[in-house]
């Protein structure tokens, strides 16, 4: 998706960061004093979600920069911390929750690296482990080719020992990061899916093979890696196809380089369904066997989730017995039936992941 | 010829009774009661006609005009005559005359907005809805009715005979022709509530999309047609069967699990007066059981009988997931 218009919050002071972004976008910025100008423009479009992907609003984050991941009720969450660097995405995935999450969706880049410094310094000074990611409300690396932000974060995290930064992406935008002295504090993570799902449900993302090659380049530079099978989509032949993805991962990178692999099947707020139906007319994503979950999100009928999870977990364990595999938002029954245990105590899943973080990223083990 | 909106005696042969452009009501064949009433009491409420090109076009009171025409020896009828330049007012009055005497049926609402849409858009109709429809209507609702008016006339026929409700019809209007044709055929052969119609439309569409099958092909499948052709069922029962079949086809695993649980439950329930609550969609693992009792002894008996269920194979079967 190409950026067609750039709106610049007129309250922003000029800075090297903004100059760098603007110099790399061949679009004249339009100053706006009131963000409603951008919101209205998006809301008036026939397809606000699609329109929002080509309108970049460079502004400042007016809320909390560092915030705990909201998780979801009834399903086990991993106590993740979100670093809020921007919203929405230039790529376009049918299953993307962000289509229904923001009202309206706005492609925002939060300028002001100084704004990130203070809350991060605060986190770095605490006696606990943080797993911090920027990929909850956006893709972590969409702006890598035109902004200094990912470089800044990798460098900032390199100088401390209690926090891991996870940059989660479907791009291959890693060039500017390869030669940084990351001190293993940044995990480069890819969301992966089968080539069929990538082809049918993702627009503007990179192919699986390209993602895995980028992962291999990062591995060669000493970066710890992670993979997220999220969302798993159930279709005829999906078990074989996901098994092939696992095989492909391990034929590109070594198990020792992988901090964790997460697994989560497609789940969605009911309000996402009409959006997918309107925006992705040929997608069959919504027509799986979904039921209303305990958190009021649609999920695949549980035995179907468990059947696929079992296959994937067993296979991953064959390739990489010691890699931490975890579920994103699943319940005790799913854990027990697929992993044989349930990290049900308060903060237990988080603690398991902290341990993986400590051992792969050389964080302070005394903080466990 | 010009006229005013006043009562005039009009020659029956000057009225173009077959010009139904202003008619929003459903034609009812039997006029005998109305004829009887006119014979006994005269024409209490005169019809309205529009003076147009030297003749008169009925605006409201179609049946009254027909009834008077059938009275032998009657040549004239008193009518309120709308002037030639009042075509829009005629359309509004055609709707209002009905809407102020009773609630319009779904089919009449559709015909009404279709008529008015010749002269005004949904926004304008909404603005004047209180005066025309005797109730406020919003532009979205009117647009929905306009969408329904684009359905084939057989669909509007289904609205008229109560086999199709407005909300499902609005949903249908959003689909392409192949789906609409199938839904018209399907709903002409069953009769279910509006909620079930919506369920059927959703499940049918989703099965077609999921299985990437043309709607006509799915509809003509042997299993589907067998259900529709069952002589032993009335239209309501057929509708329920169709709905259940579509649910099974749309959610095969879930339905199979439900079926299995139901058969275990059926056998368990024959063992005592207990009520079991199964987790909805089998997502949670929490089951419930309850019972009533009338005395301490009764309570003790029930508890004993409940505890004996612990080893019942159907309880184990039900809990197996
Ligand atoms: S890459 Fe991620 S954030 Fe971007 S559209 Fe796809 S799912 Fe959404």
XYZ file of C-alpha atoms and ligand atoms in Angstrom:
697
model
C 0.000 0.000 0.000
C 1.519 3.345 -0.935
C 1.043 6.366 1.238
C -1.009 8.862 -0.741
C -1.369 11.658 1.789
C 0.624 12.597 4.848
C -0.898 14.688 7.597
C 1.424 16.303 10.060
C 0.178 17.279 13.498
C 0.920 20.993 13.504
C 1.747 20.945 17.211
C 4.855 18.863 16.490
C 8.190 20.632 16.508
C 10.418 19.841 13.599
C 12.966 17.164 14.365
C 15.499 14.979 12.618
C 13.113 12.070 12.987
C 10.275 13.857 11.177
C 12.652 15.238 8.565
C 13.891 11.718 7.873
C 10.377 10.369 7.433
C 9.243 13.198 5.193
C 12.349 13.083 3.068
C 11.695 9.436 2.325
C 8.040 9.858 1.493
C 7.510 11.573 -1.805
C 4.341 13.239 -0.534
C 3.956 16.836 0.558
C 2.823 16.837 4.214
C -0.413 18.607 5.089
C -0.332 20.275 8.499
C -3.432 19.644 10.620
C -4.261 21.362 13.887
C -7.212 19.111 14.635
C -7.024 15.317 14.135
C -10.749 15.338 13.332
C -9.787 16.484 9.847
C -8.096 13.118 9.345
C -10.833 11.167 11.121
C -13.546 12.794 9.009
C -11.701 12.085 5.808
C -11.445 8.420 6.723
C -15.009 8.139 7.960
C -16.361 9.620 4.761
C -14.653 7.043 2.570
C -16.698 4.161 1.151
C -14.186 1.778 2.694
C -12.751 3.596 5.733
C -10.455 0.689 6.598
C -8.959 0.572 3.122
C -8.743 4.348 2.863
C -6.992 4.659 6.217
C -4.142 2.483 5.003
C -2.926 5.112 2.573
C -3.280 8.174 4.831
C -0.421 8.601 7.259
C -0.925 10.850 10.264
C 2.300 11.788 11.982
C 1.456 12.859 15.484
C 2.415 12.360 19.112
C 1.168 9.649 21.377
C -1.296 11.367 23.701
C -1.879 8.337 25.932
C 0.274 5.899 27.847
C 3.380 4.904 25.919
C 3.972 1.734 27.921
C 0.912 -0.239 28.941
C 0.064 -3.794 29.954
C -1.514 -5.938 27.251
C -5.277 -6.039 27.940
C -5.529 -9.807 27.361
C -9.018 -11.254 27.409
C -11.226 -12.702 30.094
C -11.447 -16.485 30.700
C -8.360 -17.292 28.582
C -4.794 -17.335 29.831
C -2.745 -14.329 28.853
C 1.014 -13.943 28.946
C 1.508 -10.640 30.848
C 2.994 -8.845 27.913
C 3.776 -5.151 27.865
C 2.905 -2.956 24.910
C 5.067 -0.112 23.699
C 2.710 2.129 21.816
C 4.590 3.506 18.829
C 1.802 3.808 16.308
C -1.513 2.436 15.170
C -2.861 0.479 12.226
C -0.970 -0.919 9.310
C -0.176 -0.442 5.645
C -0.620 -4.135 4.918
C -4.099 -5.563 4.666
C -4.972 -8.912 6.212
C -8.542 -10.199 6.104
C -8.310 -11.445 9.672
C -6.751 -8.263 11.084
C -8.551 -7.330 14.266
C -7.429 -3.723 13.868
C -10.055 -3.290 11.151
C -12.736 -3.419 13.823
C -10.745 -2.193 16.800
C -10.237 1.471 15.966
C -13.079 3.870 15.282
C -12.032 5.122 12.874
C -8.865 3.240 12.013
C -6.034 5.744 11.597
C -2.545 4.986 10.377
C -0.592 6.913 12.974
C 3.092 7.166 13.475
C 3.931 8.538 16.894
C 6.889 10.827 16.435
C 9.102 11.850 19.326
C 11.713 9.314 20.257
C 12.264 11.366 23.406
C 8.721 10.403 24.410
C 9.734 6.752 24.478
C 12.823 7.352 26.569
C 11.286 8.272 29.883
C 8.829 5.357 30.277
C 11.452 2.914 29.033
C 14.028 4.239 31.480
C 11.418 3.738 34.191
C 10.814 0.127 33.090
C 14.544 -0.554 32.902
C 14.970 0.583 36.491
C 12.498 -1.924 37.933
C 13.282 -5.216 39.607
C 11.315 -7.381 37.232
C 11.505 -8.788 33.757
C 9.609 -7.032 30.993
C 8.709 -8.508 27.653
C 7.845 -5.489 25.622
C 6.476 -5.429 22.091
C 5.378 -2.833 19.570
C 3.346 -5.204 17.422
C -0.048 -5.152 19.119
C -1.658 -2.145 17.422
C 0.510 -2.126 14.322
C 3.207 -4.129 12.589
C 6.513 -3.436 14.324
C 8.580 -2.895 11.201
C 6.357 -1.226 8.605
C 8.153 2.082 9.130
C 11.656 0.643 9.369
C 12.675 1.757 5.870
C 11.737 5.389 6.514
C 12.039 6.036 10.242
C 14.789 5.796 12.837
C 12.395 4.372 15.427
C 13.267 0.635 15.238
C 16.993 1.451 15.279
C 16.473 3.715 18.245
C 14.610 1.008 20.134
C 17.141 -1.724 19.419
C 19.948 0.570 20.604
C 18.011 1.669 23.672
C 17.190 -1.869 24.773
C 20.778 -3.002 24.165
C 21.968 -1.033 27.167
C 19.904 -2.641 29.929
C 19.330 -6.111 31.333
C 15.749 -6.572 32.523
C 13.706 -6.053 29.371
C 13.348 -7.751 26.064
C 12.020 -5.950 23.011
C 10.025 -8.018 20.561
C 9.580 -6.621 17.071
C 6.804 -8.602 15.449
C 6.306 -8.337 11.715
C 5.130 -9.774 8.422
C 7.608 -7.663 6.495
C 11.253 -8.288 5.726
C 12.248 -4.770 6.775
C 15.346 -5.583 8.786
C 18.166 -3.981 6.777
C 18.779 -1.056 9.113
C 18.845 -3.374 12.139
C 21.308 -5.977 10.974
C 24.497 -4.217 11.930
C 23.348 -2.747 15.217
C 24.907 -3.795 18.466
C 21.667 -5.254 19.817
C 23.215 -7.143 22.725
C 20.562 -9.855 22.183
C 17.937 -7.697 23.862
C 15.772 -7.480 20.750
C 13.855 -10.485 19.512
C 12.882 -10.359 15.858
C 9.608 -12.163 15.461
C 7.599 -13.188 12.451
C 3.961 -14.019 12.218
C 3.810 -17.007 9.935
C 1.092 -18.785 8.082
C 0.708 -21.275 5.309
C 1.370 -20.031 1.768
C -2.325 -20.642 0.992
C -3.498 -18.407 3.837
C -0.913 -15.744 3.016
C -2.054 -15.805 -0.592
C -5.770 -15.721 0.104
C -6.061 -13.643 3.278
C -3.129 -11.217 3.294
C -2.527 -8.307 0.969
C 0.791 -6.542 0.837
C 2.596 -8.878 3.215
C 5.681 -10.851 2.233
C 5.762 -14.506 1.267
C 6.565 -17.096 3.884
C 9.847 -17.914 2.274
C 10.929 -14.272 2.325
C 10.072 -13.981 6.013
C 12.108 -17.048 6.829
C 15.060 -15.786 4.810
C 14.904 -12.489 6.700
C 14.841 -14.464 9.937
C 17.930 -16.337 8.830
C 19.726 -13.042 8.085
C 18.854 -11.795 11.555
C 19.959 -15.057 13.127
C 23.292 -14.701 11.375
C 23.662 -11.346 13.110
C 23.013 -12.900 16.484
C 19.431 -11.767 16.974
C 17.180 -14.065 18.984
C 14.080 -15.015 16.989
C 10.458 -15.839 17.611
C 7.598 -17.124 15.485
C 3.915 -16.652 15.909
C 1.448 -19.047 14.355
C -1.344 -16.585 14.682
C -3.968 -16.843 13.412
C -4.170 -20.505 12.550
C -6.857 -20.952 9.952
C -8.631 -24.279 9.616
C -9.220 -25.546 6.108
C -8.962 -28.837 4.244
C -5.337 -29.872 4.268
C -4.315 -27.280 6.847
C -2.606 -29.824 9.101
C -0.189 -30.839 6.368
C 0.295 -27.251 5.300
C 1.128 -26.043 8.834
C 3.432 -29.013 9.300
C 5.261 -27.862 6.180
C 5.575 -24.346 7.645
C 7.185 -25.846 10.748
C 9.527 -27.829 8.573
C 10.377 -24.660 6.607
C 11.129 -22.710 9.776
C 13.570 -25.298 11.019
C 15.223 -25.630 7.679
C 15.982 -21.900 7.798
C 16.961 -21.282 11.410
C 18.356 -23.260 14.309
C 16.099 -24.191 17.236
C 18.600 -22.597 19.629
C 17.928 -19.186 18.073
C 14.224 -19.326 18.845
C 13.064 -17.768 22.098
C 9.471 -18.849 21.736
C 6.813 -19.946 19.333
C 3.253 -18.904 20.010
C 0.139 -20.521 18.639
C -3.306 -19.030 18.419
C -6.217 -19.880 16.187
C -8.326 -17.289 14.433
C -10.659 -15.532 16.827
C -12.570 -12.349 16.252
C -15.060 -9.912 17.641
C -18.400 -10.552 15.910
C -18.229 -7.019 14.528
C -15.250 -8.032 12.381
C -17.269 -10.498 10.311
C -19.211 -8.009 8.162
C -16.015 -6.039 7.635
C -14.242 -9.112 6.297
C -17.245 -10.032 4.163
C -17.354 -6.565 2.642
C -13.636 -6.042 2.209
C -12.558 -9.564 1.256
C -15.431 -10.855 -0.823
C -13.728 -14.076 -1.842
C -12.448 -14.935 1.636
C -13.951 -17.970 3.310
C -12.273 -17.136 6.604
C -15.496 -16.412 8.499
C -17.193 -19.610 7.479
C -15.249 -21.973 9.676
C -16.961 -23.693 12.591
C -16.929 -20.739 14.940
C -18.741 -20.558 18.228
C -19.075 -17.657 20.627
C -16.262 -18.011 23.159
C -16.450 -17.148 26.822
C -14.893 -13.761 26.095
C -17.583 -13.012 23.502
C -15.210 -13.508 20.629
C -15.819 -16.059 17.911
C -13.478 -19.056 18.099
C -13.200 -22.356 16.323
C -15.138 -25.160 18.001
C -12.752 -26.349 20.696
C -12.104 -29.975 19.589
C -11.041 -28.625 16.189
C -8.588 -26.211 17.816
C -7.211 -28.926 20.037
C -6.768 -31.359 17.145
C -4.665 -28.913 15.133
C -2.746 -27.617 18.164
C -1.751 -31.147 19.143
C -0.307 -31.834 15.723
C 1.663 -28.599 15.659
C 2.942 -28.785 19.218
C 4.083 -32.399 18.774
C 5.851 -31.533 15.566
C 7.559 -28.450 16.956
C 8.724 -30.508 19.913
C 10.245 -33.038 17.531
C 12.303 -30.337 15.861
C 13.011 -28.284 18.932
C 12.284 -29.995 22.239
C 13.471 -27.113 24.357
C 11.819 -24.201 22.553
C 9.098 -22.616 24.647
C 5.778 -23.091 22.872
C 2.763 -21.287 24.261
C -0.802 -20.500 23.392
C -2.117 -17.079 22.913
C -5.417 -16.836 24.776
C -6.372 -20.417 25.443
C -7.984 -22.115 28.399
C -6.891 -24.885 30.808
C -8.497 -27.703 28.817
C -6.616 -26.756 25.655
C -3.318 -26.501 27.518
C -3.792 -29.795 29.306
C -4.824 -31.699 26.218
C -2.065 -30.385 24.001
C 0.854 -29.580 26.269
C 0.018 -31.824 29.210
C 0.077 -28.965 31.686
C -1.589 -25.646 32.363
C 0.303 -22.628 33.633
C -2.744 -21.543 35.586
C -1.224 -19.784 38.563
C -1.170 -16.015 38.599
C 1.603 -14.888 36.271
C 2.718 -18.473 35.635
C 2.682 -18.299 31.843
C 4.415 -14.947 32.024
C 7.052 -16.479 34.258
C 7.683 -19.334 31.783
C 8.220 -16.792 29.043
C 10.383 -14.625 31.294
C 12.626 -17.652 31.800
C 12.940 -18.132 28.058
C 13.679 -14.423 27.736
C 16.362 -14.547 30.419
C 18.127 -17.502 28.898
C 18.036 -16.304 25.274
C 18.489 -12.606 25.795
C 20.894 -12.659 28.686
C 18.601 -10.765 31.008
C 19.349 -10.622 34.710
C 18.437 -14.104 36.066
C 18.142 -12.726 39.601
C 14.950 -11.022 38.547
C 13.123 -14.274 37.886
C -60.462 18.287 -17.772
C -59.511 19.827 -14.433
C -60.906 19.245 -11.027
C -60.510 20.116 -7.390
C -60.055 17.977 -4.325
C -63.794 18.075 -3.804
C -66.541 15.528 -4.130
C -67.764 15.075 -7.657
C -70.065 12.554 -9.251
C -67.951 10.676 -11.762
C -69.139 8.472 -14.567
C -67.886 4.960 -13.853
C -66.791 4.438 -17.446
C -64.449 7.436 -17.119
C -62.468 5.700 -14.371
C -59.433 3.649 -15.550
C -59.901 0.919 -12.998
C -57.066 -1.155 -14.447
C -54.517 1.619 -13.942
C -53.102 0.519 -10.583
C -50.136 2.881 -10.412
C -51.353 4.246 -7.059
C -52.458 0.948 -5.609
C -50.400 -0.293 -2.664
C -52.898 -2.753 -1.255
C -53.142 -6.397 -2.110
C -55.969 -7.259 -4.452
C -58.658 -9.219 -2.605
C -60.974 -11.025 -4.929
C -64.124 -11.363 -2.851
C -66.166 -8.147 -2.952
C -69.480 -9.610 -1.770
C -69.389 -8.173 1.759
C -68.503 -4.732 0.465
C -71.237 -4.864 -2.187
C -73.770 -5.863 0.473
C -72.700 -2.982 2.686
C -72.916 -0.439 -0.160
C -76.376 -1.738 -1.068
C -77.555 -1.438 2.520
C -75.875 1.752 3.667
C -74.573 3.461 0.555
C -71.003 4.492 -0.072
C -69.851 5.854 3.285
C -66.368 6.891 2.276
C -65.937 8.013 -1.327
C -62.850 6.898 -3.260
C -60.233 9.338 -4.474
C -59.321 9.634 -8.143
C -56.821 11.672 -10.082
C -58.024 13.683 -13.059
C -55.669 12.862 -15.860
C -55.934 13.267 -19.631
C -59.695 13.521 -19.622
C -60.196 10.402 -17.517
C -59.791 9.416 -13.873
C -57.168 7.170 -12.317
C -57.979 5.592 -8.958
C -55.861 6.811 -6.065
C -57.579 5.009 -3.221
C -60.759 2.961 -2.863
C -60.053 0.496 -5.668
C -62.358 -2.104 -4.180
C -65.131 0.407 -3.556
C -65.047 1.478 -7.202
C -65.144 -2.152 -8.336
C -68.027 -2.892 -5.966
C -70.069 0.039 -7.237
C -69.292 -0.939 -10.844
C -70.797 -4.324 -10.180
C -74.097 -2.881 -8.991
C -76.476 -3.068 -11.916
C -77.910 0.210 -13.050
C -75.339 2.371 -11.296
C -73.565 4.696 -13.682
C -71.971 7.261 -11.404
C -69.929 7.245 -8.216
C -69.087 10.110 -5.859
C -65.324 10.643 -5.734
C -62.867 13.095 -4.339
C -61.063 14.363 -7.389
C -57.421 15.386 -7.261
C -56.384 17.942 -9.892
C -54.082 17.039 -12.780
C -51.102 18.916 -11.302
C -51.321 16.974 -8.021
C -49.667 13.702 -9.005
C -47.277 13.731 -6.026
C -50.101 14.504 -3.644
C -52.024 11.581 -5.151
C -49.134 9.234 -4.375
C -48.920 10.532 -0.808
C -52.641 10.262 -0.343
C -52.717 6.726 -1.766
C -50.369 5.701 1.033
C -51.835 7.879 3.764
C -55.416 6.721 3.142
C -54.356 3.205 4.058
C -51.741 4.026 6.677
C -54.157 6.182 8.697
C -56.850 3.526 8.764
C -54.662 0.544 9.791
C -51.067 -0.596 9.966
C -49.561 -1.274 6.553
C -48.412 -4.807 5.896
C -44.798 -5.422 4.900
C -45.750 -5.817 1.245
C -47.750 -2.597 1.362
C -44.857 -0.705 2.900
C -42.629 -1.900 0.084
C -45.155 -0.901 -2.564
C -45.697 2.439 -0.825
C -42.032 3.463 -0.871
C -41.712 2.206 -4.431
C -44.602 4.450 -5.415
C -43.300 7.468 -3.526
C -39.772 6.934 -4.807
C -40.965 8.074 -8.224
C -41.264 11.533 -6.728
C -38.921 11.696 -3.738
C -35.867 10.023 -2.233
C -35.544 8.178 1.078
C -34.511 11.312 2.980
C -37.532 13.259 1.741
C -39.866 10.353 2.508
C -38.436 10.142 6.005
C -38.989 13.874 6.478
C -42.672 13.522 5.598
C -43.217 10.047 7.008
C -45.401 11.089 9.933
C -47.913 12.661 7.559
C -47.781 9.867 4.990
C -47.155 6.686 6.982
C -48.729 7.795 10.244
C -45.424 7.062 11.994
C -41.846 8.303 11.804
C -39.596 6.248 9.532
C -35.886 6.798 9.233
C -34.077 7.014 5.878
C -32.194 3.743 6.553
C -35.443 1.855 7.045
C -36.911 3.377 3.897
C -33.763 2.498 1.932
C -34.194 -1.077 3.153
C -37.763 -1.122 1.841
C -36.571 0.313 -1.457
C -33.971 -2.444 -1.662
C -36.720 -5.025 -1.090
C -38.734 -3.433 -3.888
C -35.950 -4.437 -6.289
C -36.509 -8.121 -5.511
C -38.446 -10.155 -8.087
C -42.206 -9.857 -7.824
C -42.413 -13.417 -6.509
C -40.498 -12.232 -3.428
C -42.991 -9.444 -2.850
C -45.661 -12.112 -3.288
C -44.033 -14.064 -0.467
C -44.172 -10.928 1.673
C -47.864 -10.646 0.884
C -48.663 -14.184 1.900
C -46.530 -14.073 5.038
C -43.892 -16.562 3.941
C -41.206 -13.913 3.961
C -40.724 -11.155 6.529
C -39.304 -7.738 5.960
C -35.978 -8.177 7.705
C -35.018 -11.369 5.877
C -36.225 -9.789 2.625
C -33.934 -6.811 3.264
C -31.055 -9.217 3.859
C -31.911 -11.101 0.661
C -31.824 -7.915 -1.353
C -28.111 -7.599 -0.611
C -27.310 -10.883 -2.381
C -26.761 -11.516 -6.034
C -29.382 -12.830 -8.405
C -28.502 -16.511 -8.121
C -29.004 -16.481 -4.337
C -32.192 -14.439 -4.555
C -33.721 -16.865 -7.035
C -32.981 -19.787 -4.757
C -34.333 -18.023 -1.660
C -37.556 -17.197 -3.473
C -37.953 -20.859 -4.439
C -37.043 -22.039 -0.964
C -39.347 -19.693 0.956
C -42.239 -20.479 -1.331
C -42.033 -24.066 -0.082
C -41.690 -23.511 3.666
C -43.168 -21.244 6.299
C -41.110 -20.212 9.322
C -40.721 -17.205 11.614
C -38.652 -14.194 10.658
C -35.770 -15.260 12.918
C -35.665 -18.700 11.331
C -35.798 -17.176 7.847
C -32.737 -15.129 8.745
C -30.991 -18.237 10.078
C -31.769 -20.103 6.884
C -30.489 -17.284 4.686
C -27.265 -17.000 6.694
C -26.570 -20.731 6.879
C -27.430 -21.353 3.248
C -25.165 -18.546 2.054
C -22.309 -19.541 4.326
C -22.449 -23.192 3.281
C -22.298 -22.116 -0.364
C -19.344 -19.838 0.316
C -17.546 -22.320 2.517
C -18.015 -25.177 0.084
C -17.594 -22.860 -2.908
C -20.775 -24.104 -4.442
C -23.276 -22.269 -6.633
C -26.559 -21.670 -4.758
C -28.626 -23.425 -7.422
C -26.437 -26.470 -7.205
C -26.761 -26.667 -3.447
C -30.513 -26.136 -3.564
C -30.910 -28.917 -6.099
C -28.893 -31.404 -4.108
C -30.772 -34.611 -3.530
C -30.864 -34.281 0.263
C -32.242 -30.760 0.135
C -34.912 -31.606 -2.399
C -35.919 -34.727 -0.511
C -36.638 -32.597 2.543
C -38.693 -30.124 0.552
C -40.673 -32.873 -1.113
C -41.667 -34.692 2.073
C -45.440 -34.992 1.868
C -45.770 -35.952 5.488
C -44.663 -32.528 6.719
C -46.504 -29.229 6.685
C -44.723 -26.052 5.561
C -43.675 -25.159 9.110
C -42.210 -28.592 9.792
C -40.389 -28.543 6.465
C -38.953 -25.142 7.373
C -37.665 -26.489 10.664
C -36.149 -29.514 8.944
C -34.441 -27.301 6.369
C -33.054 -25.089 9.084
C -31.711 -28.057 11.044
C -30.189 -29.578 7.950
C -28.423 -26.303 7.113
C -27.082 -26.005 10.663
C -25.722 -29.549 10.480
C -24.098 -28.786 7.170
C -22.689 -25.460 8.391
C -21.411 -26.746 11.743
C -20.869 -30.487 11.211
C -18.557 -31.120 14.152
C -20.457 -28.997 16.616
C -23.757 -30.549 15.616
C -22.323 -34.041 15.872
C -21.090 -33.281 19.397
C -24.494 -31.877 20.300
C -26.216 -34.916 18.885
C -23.955 -37.227 20.864
C -24.504 -35.256 24.067
C -28.254 -35.258 23.503
C -28.415 -39.021 23.160
C -26.358 -39.527 26.336
C -28.514 -36.991 28.091
C -31.706 -38.673 26.947
C -30.652 -41.943 28.549
C -29.425 -40.210 31.696
C -32.676 -38.349 32.152
C -34.555 -41.619 32.196
C -32.689 -42.353 35.431
C -34.210 -39.632 37.540
C -35.815 -36.224 37.651
C -32.597 -34.304 37.090
C -31.847 -31.313 34.934
C -28.453 -31.130 33.296
C -26.861 -27.964 31.983
C -24.276 -28.586 29.322
C -21.630 -25.953 28.592
C -22.711 -23.842 25.681
C -21.000 -24.960 22.479
C -18.768 -27.144 24.690
C -16.379 -24.217 25.129
C -16.339 -24.173 28.907
C -15.863 -27.320 30.975
C -18.496 -26.442 33.527
C -21.523 -28.738 33.666
C -24.470 -28.365 35.955
C -27.119 -30.587 37.446
C -30.129 -29.689 39.528
C -33.260 -31.314 40.910
C -36.355 -30.459 42.943
C -37.373 -32.138 46.183
C -40.315 -31.920 48.514
C -39.012 -33.200 51.852
C -35.888 -34.389 53.609
C -36.662 -37.966 52.680
C -37.293 -37.001 49.108
C -34.010 -35.072 49.126
C -32.115 -38.111 50.447
C -33.654 -40.374 47.802
C -32.730 -37.977 45.017
C -29.162 -37.574 46.272
C -28.751 -41.359 46.364
C -30.109 -41.664 42.880
C -27.901 -38.779 41.727
C -24.797 -40.316 43.207
C -25.545 -43.612 41.499
C -25.279 -41.727 38.197
C -21.572 -41.216 38.804
C -20.845 -44.630 37.345
C -23.380 -44.388 34.580
C -21.703 -44.941 31.195
C -23.752 -42.155 29.640
C -22.471 -39.625 32.163
C -18.947 -40.663 31.308
C -19.812 -40.527 27.630
C -21.265 -37.068 27.980
C -18.205 -35.765 29.800
C -15.807 -37.309 27.312
C -14.549 -34.462 25.134
S 0.229 -7.262 9.180
Fe -0.707 -7.437 11.179
S -1.339 -5.368 11.685
Fe -0.918 -5.413 9.494
S -2.898 -5.799 8.548
Fe -1.880 -7.771 8.812
S -2.649 -8.508 10.809
Fe -3.089 -6.318 10.703
